[in-house]
Short mmCIF file of C-alpha atoms in Angstrom, two decimals:
data_model
loop_
_atom_site.label_atom_id
_atom_site.label_comp_id
_atom_site.label_asym_id
_atom_site.label_seq_id
_atom_site.Cartn_x
_atom_site.Cartn_y
_atom_site.Cartn_z
CA MET A 269 82.95 -16.15 51.52
CA HIS A 270 80.34 -17.25 49.06
CA GLY A 271 80.61 -20.91 49.91
CA PRO A 272 80.58 -23.69 47.37
CA ARG A 273 79.13 -22.77 44.02
CA GLU A 274 78.81 -24.15 40.58
CA THR A 275 80.21 -22.19 37.70
CA PHE A 276 79.09 -22.00 34.12
CA GLY A 277 80.16 -24.68 31.81
CA SER A 278 82.23 -23.81 28.85
CA PHE A 279 80.64 -20.65 27.35
CA GLY A 280 81.87 -21.56 23.95
CA THR A 281 80.38 -25.04 24.28
CA GLY A 282 77.11 -23.59 25.48
CA MET A 283 76.89 -21.25 22.50
CA GLY A 284 77.75 -23.96 20.09
CA GLY A 285 75.35 -26.47 21.64
CA GLY A 286 72.38 -24.09 21.81
CA GLY A 287 72.53 -23.49 25.64
CA PHE A 288 74.61 -23.72 28.79
CA ALA A 289 76.65 -26.83 29.23
CA ARG A 290 75.10 -27.76 32.56
CA ALA A 291 71.43 -28.05 33.38
CA GLY A 292 71.90 -26.75 36.92
CA GLY A 293 72.26 -23.10 35.86
CA PHE A 294 73.73 -20.51 38.20
CA GLY A 295 74.40 -20.93 41.95
CA THR A 296 74.36 -23.87 44.30
CA ARG A 297 72.01 -26.81 43.82
CA ARG A 298 70.20 -27.43 47.08
CA THR A 299 67.57 -29.88 45.88
CA PRO A 300 68.24 -33.60 45.66
CA ILE A 301 69.92 -34.68 42.48
CA ILE A 302 67.61 -36.66 40.24
CA ALA A 303 69.03 -39.62 38.52
CA PRO A 304 69.89 -38.72 34.97
CA THR A 305 67.85 -40.13 32.16
CA PRO A 306 69.53 -42.48 29.72
CA PRO A 307 71.54 -40.53 27.19
CA ALA A 308 70.17 -40.11 23.72
CA PRO A 309 71.91 -41.81 20.85
CA PRO A 310 75.00 -39.85 19.89
CA ALA A 311 74.59 -37.52 16.96
CA ALA A 312 77.03 -37.05 14.22
CA PRO A 313 80.10 -35.22 15.57
CA LEU A 314 80.28 -31.53 14.71
CA PRO A 315 83.57 -29.87 13.88
CA ASP A 316 85.10 -28.32 17.04
CA TRP A 317 86.09 -24.78 16.07
CA ARG A 318 87.92 -24.46 19.39
CA GLN A 319 90.69 -26.75 18.13
CA SER A 320 91.34 -24.37 15.28
CA HIS A 321 94.59 -22.41 15.40
CA HIS A 322 93.15 -19.47 13.53
CA PRO A 323 93.89 -16.21 15.38
CA VAL A 324 90.25 -15.12 15.33
CA ALA A 325 89.14 -18.43 16.87
CA ARG A 326 91.70 -18.14 19.68
CA ARG A 327 90.62 -14.57 20.43
CA TRP A 328 86.93 -15.57 20.42
CA LEU A 329 87.60 -18.39 22.86
CA ALA A 330 89.50 -16.08 25.20
CA ALA A 331 86.70 -13.53 25.09
CA CYS A 332 84.12 -16.19 25.87
CA LEU A 333 86.13 -17.39 28.88
CA ARG A 334 86.40 -13.85 30.24
CA MET A 335 82.66 -13.38 29.87
CA GLU A 336 82.06 -16.69 31.61
CA ARG A 337 84.22 -15.73 34.56
CA ALA A 338 82.56 -12.31 34.84
CA ALA A 339 79.13 -13.88 34.73
CA ALA A 340 80.13 -16.42 37.35
CA ARG A 341 81.33 -13.59 39.58
CA TRP A 342 78.38 -11.22 39.32
CA LEU A 343 75.38 -13.17 38.10
CA HIS A 344 73.92 -15.52 40.66
CA VAL A 345 70.64 -17.46 40.51
CA HIS A 346 69.24 -17.96 43.96
CA ASP A 347 65.96 -19.48 45.11
CA LEU A 348 64.20 -16.33 46.29
CA ALA A 349 61.90 -18.36 48.51
CA GLN A 350 64.86 -19.26 50.78
CA ASP A 351 67.26 -17.21 52.91
CA ILE A 352 65.12 -14.14 52.50
CA GLY A 353 67.05 -11.00 53.37
CA SER A 354 70.50 -12.54 53.18
CA ARG A 355 73.28 -11.18 50.98
CA ARG A 356 72.90 -14.06 48.56
CA TRP A 357 69.14 -13.44 48.40
CA LEU A 358 69.68 -9.73 47.70
CA HIS A 359 72.26 -10.55 45.03
CA GLY A 360 69.79 -12.97 43.37
CA ALA A 361 66.95 -10.44 43.58
CA ALA A 362 69.15 -7.81 41.92
CA THR A 363 70.04 -10.30 39.19
CA CYS A 364 66.37 -11.07 38.60
CA ALA A 365 65.46 -7.37 38.46
CA THR A 366 68.33 -6.69 36.01
CA LEU A 367 67.21 -9.46 33.67
CA ALA A 368 63.56 -8.31 33.87
CA ALA A 369 64.56 -4.71 33.11
CA ALA A 370 66.62 -5.89 30.15
CA ALA A 371 63.64 -7.92 28.86
CA LEU A 372 61.29 -4.94 29.21
CA ALA A 373 63.77 -2.69 27.47
CA LEU A 374 63.90 -5.06 24.52
CA TRP A 375 60.07 -5.45 24.43
CA PRO A 376 58.97 -4.92 20.82
CA SER A 377 56.56 -2.10 19.88
CA PHE A 378 53.12 -2.94 18.40
CA ALA A 379 52.36 0.58 17.11
CA PRO A 380 51.02 0.68 13.54
CA LEU A 381 53.52 1.34 10.86
CA GLN A 382 53.25 4.63 9.07
CA ALA A 383 52.66 4.27 5.36
CA ALA A 384 54.57 6.33 2.93
CA PRO A 385 52.94 9.77 2.43
CA LEU A 386 50.90 10.34 -0.72
CA GLN A 387 52.46 12.30 -3.43
CA ALA A 388 51.56 15.98 -3.20
CA LEU A 389 49.78 17.30 -6.29
CA ASP A 390 50.54 20.71 -7.64
CA ASP A 391 48.04 22.73 -9.71
CA GLY A 392 49.25 21.36 -12.99
CA MET A 393 48.96 17.73 -11.90
CA ALA A 394 45.46 18.36 -10.43
CA GLN A 395 44.28 19.84 -13.72
CA GLU A 396 45.74 16.90 -15.61
CA PHE A 397 43.88 14.40 -13.42
CA ALA A 398 40.64 16.42 -13.79
CA ALA A 399 40.99 16.42 -17.57
CA GLN A 400 41.39 12.64 -17.67
CA GLY A 401 38.71 11.82 -15.06
CA ILE A 402 35.47 10.08 -16.10
CA ARG A 403 33.28 10.87 -13.09
CA PRO A 404 32.21 14.35 -14.33
CA LEU A 405 30.98 12.76 -17.56
CA ALA A 406 28.13 11.10 -15.63
CA GLN A 407 26.96 14.55 -14.59
CA GLY A 408 26.93 15.97 -18.11
CA ALA A 409 30.32 17.65 -18.17
CA GLY A 410 32.48 17.94 -21.26
CA ASN A 411 35.72 16.38 -20.11
CA GLY A 412 39.13 15.94 -21.63
CA ARG A 413 41.48 18.19 -23.54
CA HIS A 414 40.31 20.48 -26.28
CA PHE A 415 42.06 20.42 -29.60
CA ALA A 416 41.95 22.80 -32.50
CA ALA A 417 39.61 22.06 -35.39
CA THR A 418 41.02 20.07 -38.27
CA SER A 419 39.96 19.72 -41.86
CA LEU A 420 37.40 17.13 -40.80
CA ILE A 421 35.32 19.80 -39.07
CA THR A 422 32.59 21.48 -41.15
CA HIS A 423 31.76 25.03 -40.10
CA LEU A 424 28.04 25.98 -40.11
CA ALA A 425 26.81 29.47 -40.76
CA ALA A 426 23.98 29.00 -38.22
CA ALA A 427 22.80 26.26 -35.89
CA PRO A 428 19.92 24.22 -37.34
CA GLU A 429 16.53 24.62 -35.62
CA ARG A 430 14.12 21.87 -34.69
CA PRO A 431 11.11 21.61 -36.99
CA SER A 432 8.71 21.65 -34.01
CA ILE A 433 8.73 22.33 -30.28
CA THR A 434 6.46 20.72 -27.68
CA MET A 435 6.01 22.75 -24.53
CA THR A 436 3.70 23.26 -21.53
CA ALA A 437 2.40 26.62 -20.31
CA THR A 438 0.45 27.35 -17.10
CA LEU A 439 -2.20 30.01 -16.67
CA GLY A 440 -1.25 32.23 -13.76
CA GLU A 441 -3.26 34.18 -11.21
CA ASN A 442 -4.88 37.33 -12.67
CA ASP A 443 -3.50 36.43 -16.08
CA SER A 444 -5.23 36.43 -19.46
CA LEU A 445 -5.15 33.56 -21.90
CA ALA A 446 -3.92 35.70 -24.83
CA ARG A 447 -0.99 37.17 -22.86
CA MET A 448 0.02 33.74 -21.60
CA LEU A 449 0.07 32.35 -25.16
CA GLN A 450 2.14 35.29 -26.42
CA ARG A 451 4.71 34.80 -23.66
CA SER A 452 4.97 31.17 -24.76
CA GLY A 453 6.21 32.32 -28.21
CA LEU A 454 3.02 32.40 -30.30
CA ALA A 455 2.39 35.12 -32.83
CA MET A 456 -0.14 37.73 -31.77
CA SER A 457 -2.61 36.58 -34.42
CA ASP A 458 -2.40 32.90 -33.35
CA ALA A 459 -2.69 33.80 -29.66
CA ALA A 460 -5.79 35.94 -30.26
CA GLN A 461 -7.42 33.31 -32.47
CA ALA A 462 -6.73 30.47 -29.98
CA ALA A 463 -8.10 32.53 -27.08
CA SER A 464 -11.23 33.32 -29.08
CA LEU A 465 -11.82 29.65 -29.92
CA ILE A 466 -11.39 28.57 -26.29
CA ALA A 467 -13.82 31.29 -25.15
CA ARG A 468 -16.52 29.74 -27.37
CA ALA A 469 -16.39 26.54 -25.33
CA VAL A 470 -15.60 27.88 -21.84
CA PRO A 471 -15.88 31.45 -20.52
CA PRO A 472 -12.36 32.73 -19.77
CA GLU A 473 -13.24 33.49 -16.14
CA GLN A 474 -14.01 29.79 -15.59
CA LEU A 475 -10.44 28.78 -16.43
CA ALA A 476 -8.89 28.19 -13.02
CA PRO A 477 -5.38 29.49 -12.29
CA GLY A 478 -2.89 26.67 -12.69
CA THR A 479 -4.59 25.22 -15.79
CA ARG A 480 -1.91 23.62 -17.97
CA PHE A 481 -1.82 24.00 -21.76
CA GLN A 482 0.05 21.48 -23.92
CA MET A 483 1.25 23.16 -27.13
CA THR A 484 3.14 22.14 -30.25
CA LEU A 485 4.78 24.97 -32.20
CA GLY A 486 5.82 24.59 -35.85
CA ALA A 487 8.90 25.74 -37.75
CA HIS A 488 9.93 29.38 -38.16
CA ALA A 489 9.03 31.11 -41.39
CA GLY A 490 12.07 33.32 -40.86
CA PRO A 491 14.83 33.61 -38.27
CA LEU A 492 13.08 36.48 -36.52
CA ASP A 493 9.49 35.32 -36.98
CA PRO A 494 7.53 33.60 -34.15
CA ARG A 495 6.67 29.95 -34.47
CA PRO A 496 3.11 29.12 -35.61
CA LEU A 497 0.76 27.13 -33.39
CA ASP A 498 0.24 23.60 -34.73
CA ARG A 499 -1.72 22.10 -31.84
CA LEU A 500 -3.02 23.08 -28.38
CA SER A 501 -4.67 20.81 -25.78
CA VAL A 502 -6.21 21.86 -22.49
CA ARG A 503 -8.59 20.38 -19.94
CA ALA A 504 -10.91 23.36 -19.61
CA ARG A 505 -13.26 21.66 -17.15
CA PHE A 506 -13.27 18.41 -15.28
CA ASP A 507 -15.66 16.99 -17.87
CA LEU A 508 -14.40 18.84 -20.97
CA ALA A 509 -11.15 18.73 -22.96
CA ILE A 510 -10.38 21.15 -25.80
CA ASP A 511 -8.07 20.62 -28.77
CA ILE A 512 -7.07 23.36 -31.22
CA VAL A 513 -5.44 22.08 -34.41
CA ARG A 514 -4.22 23.80 -37.56
CA GLN A 515 -6.19 22.91 -40.66
CA GLY A 516 -5.53 24.52 -44.04
CA GLY A 517 -3.63 27.48 -42.58
CA SER A 518 -6.23 28.30 -39.89
CA LEU A 519 -7.01 27.01 -36.40
CA ALA A 520 -10.03 24.79 -35.67
CA LEU A 521 -11.68 23.94 -32.34
CA ARG A 522 -12.46 20.39 -31.21
CA GLN A 523 -14.27 19.58 -27.96
CA ARG A 524 -14.08 16.24 -26.21
CA ALA A 525 -16.60 15.46 -23.48
CA ILE A 526 -15.14 13.37 -20.66
CA PRO A 527 -17.59 10.93 -19.00
CA VAL A 528 -17.80 11.59 -15.25
CA ASP A 529 -19.28 9.47 -12.45
CA THR A 530 -20.70 11.62 -9.63
CA THR A 531 -21.41 8.89 -7.07
CA PRO A 532 -20.50 10.21 -3.61
CA MET A 533 -17.60 8.63 -1.77
CA ARG A 534 -17.96 7.25 1.76
CA LEU A 535 -14.99 7.00 4.10
CA THR A 536 -14.99 5.20 7.45
CA GLY A 537 -12.40 4.12 9.98
CA ILE A 538 -11.36 3.94 13.62
CA VAL A 539 -10.77 7.28 15.36
CA GLY A 540 -7.53 6.16 17.04
CA SER A 541 -5.22 8.68 18.68
CA SER A 542 -6.06 11.47 16.22
CA LEU A 543 -9.37 11.88 14.42
CA TYR A 544 -7.83 14.25 11.88
CA ARG A 545 -4.92 11.93 10.95
CA SER A 546 -7.20 8.88 10.80
CA ALA A 547 -9.62 10.61 8.43
CA ARG A 548 -6.75 11.83 6.26
CA ALA A 549 -5.29 8.32 6.16
CA ALA A 550 -8.69 7.03 5.00
CA GLY A 551 -8.44 9.25 1.90
CA ALA A 552 -10.32 12.43 2.86
CA SER A 553 -8.97 15.78 1.67
CA PRO A 554 -7.79 18.36 4.24
CA GLN A 555 -10.79 20.60 3.51
CA ALA A 556 -13.24 17.69 3.89
CA VAL A 557 -11.70 16.72 7.24
CA GLN A 558 -11.88 20.30 8.48
CA ASP A 559 -15.57 20.51 7.51
CA TYR A 560 -16.21 17.16 9.20
CA LEU A 561 -14.59 18.21 12.47
CA ARG A 562 -16.41 21.54 12.46
CA THR A 563 -19.76 19.82 11.84
CA ILE A 564 -19.33 17.07 14.43
CA ASP A 565 -18.29 19.63 17.03
CA THR A 566 -21.77 21.21 16.87
CA VAL A 567 -23.43 18.10 18.32
CA LEU A 568 -20.70 16.07 20.03
CA PRO A 569 -17.71 17.39 22.00
CA PHE A 570 -14.40 15.92 20.92
CA GLU A 571 -13.63 14.80 24.46
CA ASP A 572 -16.69 12.51 24.27
CA ILE A 573 -15.30 10.69 21.20
CA ALA A 574 -13.36 7.56 22.22
CA PRO A 575 -10.39 6.20 20.26
CA THR A 576 -12.40 3.02 19.56
CA ASP A 577 -15.27 4.94 17.96
CA GLU A 578 -15.72 4.98 14.18
CA PHE A 579 -15.86 8.09 12.04
CA ASP A 580 -18.16 8.10 9.03
CA LEU A 581 -18.26 10.79 6.34
CA VAL A 582 -19.61 11.10 2.83
CA VAL A 583 -18.24 13.62 0.34
CA SER A 584 -19.20 14.48 -3.18
CA TYR A 585 -16.76 13.00 -5.67
CA LYS A 586 -16.21 13.10 -9.42
CA ARG A 587 -14.50 10.25 -11.24
CA ALA A 588 -13.52 10.93 -14.82
CA ALA A 589 -13.15 8.24 -17.46
CA ASP A 590 -9.46 9.08 -17.84
CA GLY A 591 -8.77 8.28 -14.20
CA GLU A 592 -8.82 11.78 -12.74
CA GLY A 593 -10.65 12.30 -9.44
CA GLN A 594 -11.94 15.40 -7.69
CA MET A 595 -13.24 15.54 -4.12
CA GLY A 596 -15.97 18.04 -3.30
CA ASP A 597 -18.06 19.17 -0.33
CA LEU A 598 -18.91 17.23 2.80
CA LEU A 599 -22.41 15.73 2.54
CA TYR A 600 -22.70 13.61 5.69
CA ALA A 601 -20.85 13.45 9.02
CA GLY A 602 -21.35 10.76 11.61
CA VAL A 603 -19.80 8.95 14.58
CA ARG A 604 -20.55 5.34 15.56
CA ARG A 605 -19.86 3.37 18.72
CA GLY A 606 -20.38 -0.35 18.83
CA GLY A 607 -22.12 -0.24 15.45
CA GLN A 608 -24.73 2.25 16.67
CA PRO A 609 -24.76 5.90 15.53
CA ARG A 610 -23.88 8.50 18.15
CA ALA A 611 -24.15 11.45 15.78
CA GLN A 612 -25.67 11.78 12.30
CA LEU A 613 -25.65 15.06 10.41
CA LEU A 614 -26.83 15.37 6.79
CA ARG A 615 -26.45 18.45 4.62
CA TRP A 616 -30.01 19.54 3.91
CA GLY A 617 -31.95 22.53 2.67
CA ASN A 618 -31.23 25.45 0.39
CA GLN A 619 -28.74 26.98 2.82
CA GLY A 620 -26.68 23.79 3.08
CA GLU A 621 -27.13 23.39 6.83
CA PHE A 622 -26.40 20.06 8.52
CA MET A 623 -29.49 18.52 10.12
CA SER A 624 -29.70 15.55 12.46
CA PRO A 625 -32.64 13.09 12.26
CA GLU A 626 -33.85 14.32 15.64
CA ALA A 627 -33.83 17.97 14.52
CA MET A 628 -35.49 16.99 11.24
CA LYS A 629 -38.37 15.39 13.12
CA GLY A 630 -38.94 18.71 14.88
CA THR A 631 -39.00 20.79 11.68
CA THR A 632 -42.22 22.77 11.34
CA GLN A 633 -44.15 24.05 8.40
CA GLY A 634 -44.96 27.68 7.79
CA ASP A 635 -42.83 30.36 9.45
CA GLY A 636 -41.21 27.92 11.86
CA SER A 637 -42.15 29.90 14.96
CA GLY A 638 -42.94 26.80 17.04
CA LEU A 639 -40.68 26.21 20.03
CA LEU A 640 -39.19 23.04 21.43
CA ALA A 641 -40.55 22.11 24.84
CA ALA A 642 -36.99 21.74 26.27
CA PRO A 643 -33.64 22.87 24.84
CA VAL A 644 -31.68 20.14 26.65
CA ASP A 645 -32.16 16.54 27.68
CA GLY A 646 -32.68 16.99 31.43
CA HIS A 647 -35.19 17.58 34.21
CA VAL A 648 -36.48 20.86 35.66
CA THR A 649 -34.72 21.74 38.90
CA SER A 650 -36.04 25.27 39.39
CA GLY A 651 -39.08 26.99 37.84
CA PHE A 652 -39.91 30.54 36.85
CA GLY A 653 -40.77 32.98 39.71
CA TRP A 654 -39.56 34.53 42.96
CA ARG A 655 -37.09 32.55 45.02
CA ARG A 656 -34.13 32.93 47.37
CA HIS A 657 -30.94 32.92 45.31
CA PRO A 658 -28.74 29.98 46.41
CA ILE A 659 -25.53 32.04 46.19
CA LEU A 660 -26.55 35.66 46.81
CA GLY A 661 -28.86 34.68 49.67
CA TYR A 662 -31.76 37.09 49.06
CA VAL A 663 -35.09 36.71 47.30
CA ARG A 664 -35.33 37.86 43.69
CA LEU A 665 -37.10 36.90 40.47
CA HIS A 666 -35.79 33.78 38.79
CA ALA A 667 -36.42 34.83 35.19
CA GLY A 668 -36.22 31.41 33.63
CA ILE A 669 -36.21 27.65 34.09
CA ASP A 670 -33.23 25.58 35.23
CA PHE A 671 -32.67 22.17 33.65
CA GLY A 672 -30.37 19.76 35.47
CA ALA A 673 -28.19 17.91 32.94
CA ALA A 674 -24.80 16.25 32.69
CA TRP A 675 -21.73 18.38 32.10
CA GLY A 676 -21.14 18.79 28.34
CA ALA A 677 -24.66 17.76 27.29
CA PRO A 678 -25.62 19.49 23.99
CA ILE A 679 -27.96 22.49 24.15
CA HIS A 680 -30.31 22.92 21.17
CA ALA A 681 -31.94 26.00 19.73
CA VAL A 682 -35.69 25.83 20.44
CA SER A 683 -36.50 27.40 17.05
CA ASP A 684 -34.97 29.02 13.98
CA GLY A 685 -33.33 32.33 14.71
CA THR A 686 -30.26 34.56 14.68
CA VAL A 687 -27.58 34.73 17.35
CA THR A 688 -27.65 38.27 18.82
CA PHE A 689 -25.21 37.59 21.69
CA ALA A 690 -22.63 34.90 22.44
CA GLY A 691 -20.10 35.32 25.22
CA TRP A 692 -19.70 36.11 28.91
CA HIS A 693 -22.79 37.70 30.45
CA GLY A 694 -22.19 38.40 34.15
CA GLY A 695 -23.94 35.93 36.45
CA HIS A 696 -25.16 33.96 33.43
CA GLY A 697 -21.54 32.99 32.63
CA GLU A 698 -21.17 31.79 29.07
CA TYR A 699 -24.46 32.90 27.54
CA VAL A 700 -26.20 32.80 24.13
CA ARG A 701 -29.26 34.80 23.11
CA LEU A 702 -31.35 34.11 19.99
CA ASP A 703 -33.84 36.30 18.17
CA HIS A 704 -36.63 34.22 16.60
CA GLY A 705 -38.55 37.11 15.06
CA GLY A 706 -42.01 38.41 15.95
CA GLY A 707 -40.69 39.77 19.23
CA ILE A 708 -39.73 36.29 20.52
CA GLY A 709 -36.25 35.62 21.94
CA THR A 710 -34.56 32.98 24.07
CA GLY A 711 -31.50 32.94 26.31
CA TYR A 712 -29.24 30.10 27.44
CA GLY A 713 -26.84 30.52 30.38
CA HIS A 714 -24.10 28.81 32.41
CA MET A 715 -22.69 27.03 29.33
CA SER A 716 -19.33 25.29 29.48
CA ARG A 717 -18.68 26.03 25.81
CA ILE A 718 -20.40 28.07 23.10
CA ALA A 719 -20.78 26.54 19.62
CA VAL A 720 -22.11 29.60 17.69
CA SER A 721 -21.02 33.18 17.09
CA PRO A 722 -22.97 36.46 16.88
CA GLY A 723 -24.80 36.94 13.61
CA THR A 724 -25.03 33.21 12.84
CA HIS A 725 -28.35 31.87 11.62
CA VAL A 726 -29.40 28.71 13.46
CA VAL A 727 -32.18 26.23 12.81
CA ARG A 728 -34.41 24.46 15.26
CA GLY A 729 -32.58 21.62 17.02
CA GLN A 730 -29.10 22.90 16.11
CA VAL A 731 -26.51 22.66 18.88
CA ILE A 732 -25.56 26.12 20.13
CA GLY A 733 -23.50 25.12 23.18
CA TYR A 734 -22.90 22.64 25.98
CA VAL A 735 -24.05 22.41 29.58
CA GLY A 736 -21.67 23.81 32.20
CA SER A 737 -21.52 25.69 35.48
CA THR A 738 -20.07 29.12 34.63
CA GLY A 739 -21.13 32.35 36.31
CA LEU A 740 -23.25 32.26 39.51
CA SER A 741 -23.95 28.54 39.49
CA THR A 742 -23.86 25.78 42.09
CA GLY A 743 -23.50 22.92 39.59
CA PRO A 744 -23.85 21.93 35.93
CA HIS A 745 -27.25 22.99 34.59
CA LEU A 746 -28.88 25.14 31.90
CA HIS A 747 -30.64 28.41 32.71
CA TYR A 748 -33.24 28.91 29.95
CA GLU A 749 -35.07 32.21 29.44
CA LEU A 750 -37.88 33.26 27.10
CA TYR A 751 -38.49 36.86 26.00
CA ARG A 752 -41.59 38.37 24.46
CA GLY A 753 -41.43 41.98 23.38
CA GLY A 754 -38.19 42.36 25.35
CA GLN A 755 -39.75 41.15 28.63
CA VAL A 756 -39.06 37.83 30.30
CA VAL A 757 -42.02 35.43 30.44
CA ASP A 758 -42.49 31.93 31.82
CA PRO A 759 -41.04 29.49 29.25
CA SER A 760 -43.45 26.79 30.41
CA SER A 761 -46.51 28.83 29.48
CA ILE A 762 -48.85 26.71 27.40
CA SER A 763 -49.51 29.56 24.98
CA MET A 764 -45.90 29.57 23.85
CA ILE A 765 -45.58 25.81 23.33
CA ALA A 766 -48.98 25.32 21.73
CA ARG A 767 -47.77 26.91 18.50
CA THR A 768 -45.71 23.86 17.51
CA ARG A 769 -46.92 22.46 14.20
CA SER A 770 -46.73 19.02 12.67
CA VAL A 771 -43.76 17.71 10.69
CA ASP A 772 -43.83 17.88 6.90
CA PRO A 773 -44.04 14.19 5.88
CA ALA A 774 -42.63 14.79 2.40
CA GLN A 775 -39.51 16.57 3.70
CA LEU A 776 -38.94 13.92 6.35
CA ALA A 777 -39.33 11.10 3.80
CA ALA A 778 -36.88 12.78 1.41
CA TYR A 779 -34.40 13.29 4.26
CA ARG A 780 -34.61 9.64 5.30
CA ALA A 781 -34.27 8.43 1.70
CA ARG A 782 -31.09 10.46 1.18
CA LEU A 783 -29.66 9.31 4.51
CA ASN A 784 -30.39 5.65 3.67
CA ALA A 785 -28.77 6.09 0.26
CA PHE A 786 -25.58 7.35 1.89
CA MET A 787 -25.57 4.53 4.42
CA ALA A 788 -25.86 2.02 1.56
CA LEU A 789 -22.62 3.24 -0.04
CA ARG A 790 -19.70 0.88 0.19
CA PRO A 791 -16.97 2.49 2.33
CA GLY A 792 -13.59 3.00 0.76
CA PRO A 793 -11.53 5.51 -1.24
CA ALA A 794 -12.02 6.01 -4.94
CA ARG A 795 -10.42 3.40 -7.16
#
């Protein structure tokens, strides 16, 4: 039925020789037989266990023959590329699937091996490990077991005290010097005497909260007695240090003057993405930067400052001989573009106002009642008098002069005065009114932004706002009004402008000398 076939060779021979006896394997050979290669030299003969008469050997041989016959009957190797679909092909495919399933079943596992579990620690073992550990010793712990005292231990009646103690005390807010010294452990008499000596050099109210006192206290006279003051050192002022030392049972005062250099400090740099952060990175204090921004904003809107512009500020600065530094008030604020100044403001006068060179040139002598000819850099677009309103459409009195100017252009006060109104004023939009005294007042309307607040005192030439188009306006311009005795008058009247007086040459020369001195400073933080 199955046709001619080749059977296994001797199974026992195959096992002993390391493989099947015949190279053809299972089934019928259908390919041409290749001429055999010359045989290899014969190896040394191995003992043939099949010739043994031992009962186990005979049984093993019989079992191998039975297995060979069963394999020859059921296991067939067929070329699966031929006779597809025949019974022999199906038998060979089943054999192949069986062998593949057996190989997959015996496929080894590559899962990681589980290590042996750690030994579980009970409370006693955990305490034992903690007692013998060294890691807590690095953190100041007292480790290890504790043993009872032996004869080598000497018992003390009391712990010995240090002969002196060095400590630091800080003067608090709304605190007195004597109370602070008593809380530090001084006797009442020493605290009162030290406070009295310090008051001779510096008034107590001039000691700033946070002042630090370095003190050395001596040994106790008795277990319950306070320690005496041996030495006290304090920097009472930036230029003065005070030492109190004990001499012959009493305290003595010593003052040490500290040399101080008061040359102002100039800081410059590129504005960059943030003017505040750039000025802080240059070394300016937060308060100095805030004052600088507030001052510059009066003459130059921040949106007009480019990232490539340079900021320039000068602050008062104290440099002590011991290396301490103290930054003071803002003295000069400026902005440069391409090496040319765009804004220059110098602190000037008894009131500490910031004045620009242009405003300084317009300063008048006497009562300062002279008025600037124009509060903004622009041209007159509409004069004082009756006209048809461009928005309302009917004729009414135009109680002022309109100056055409670019949006955001600075508006200057025409003379010294006080701000009586600053805010929204109907058709005037954002509006500022100044009282110059003597019944003279001025008004400024249609601003885009107001730079002053009611009650503020302004000087001639100071920026009070910026040109806009708020209220009843057809475009950016300034509506300027002049009042005399509460009534509007023509601002272009010659009688009002003729009162301008000449500039004080001495004041202008002093202003320029101080400005040049600041510009001659070498930029850079304090060393």
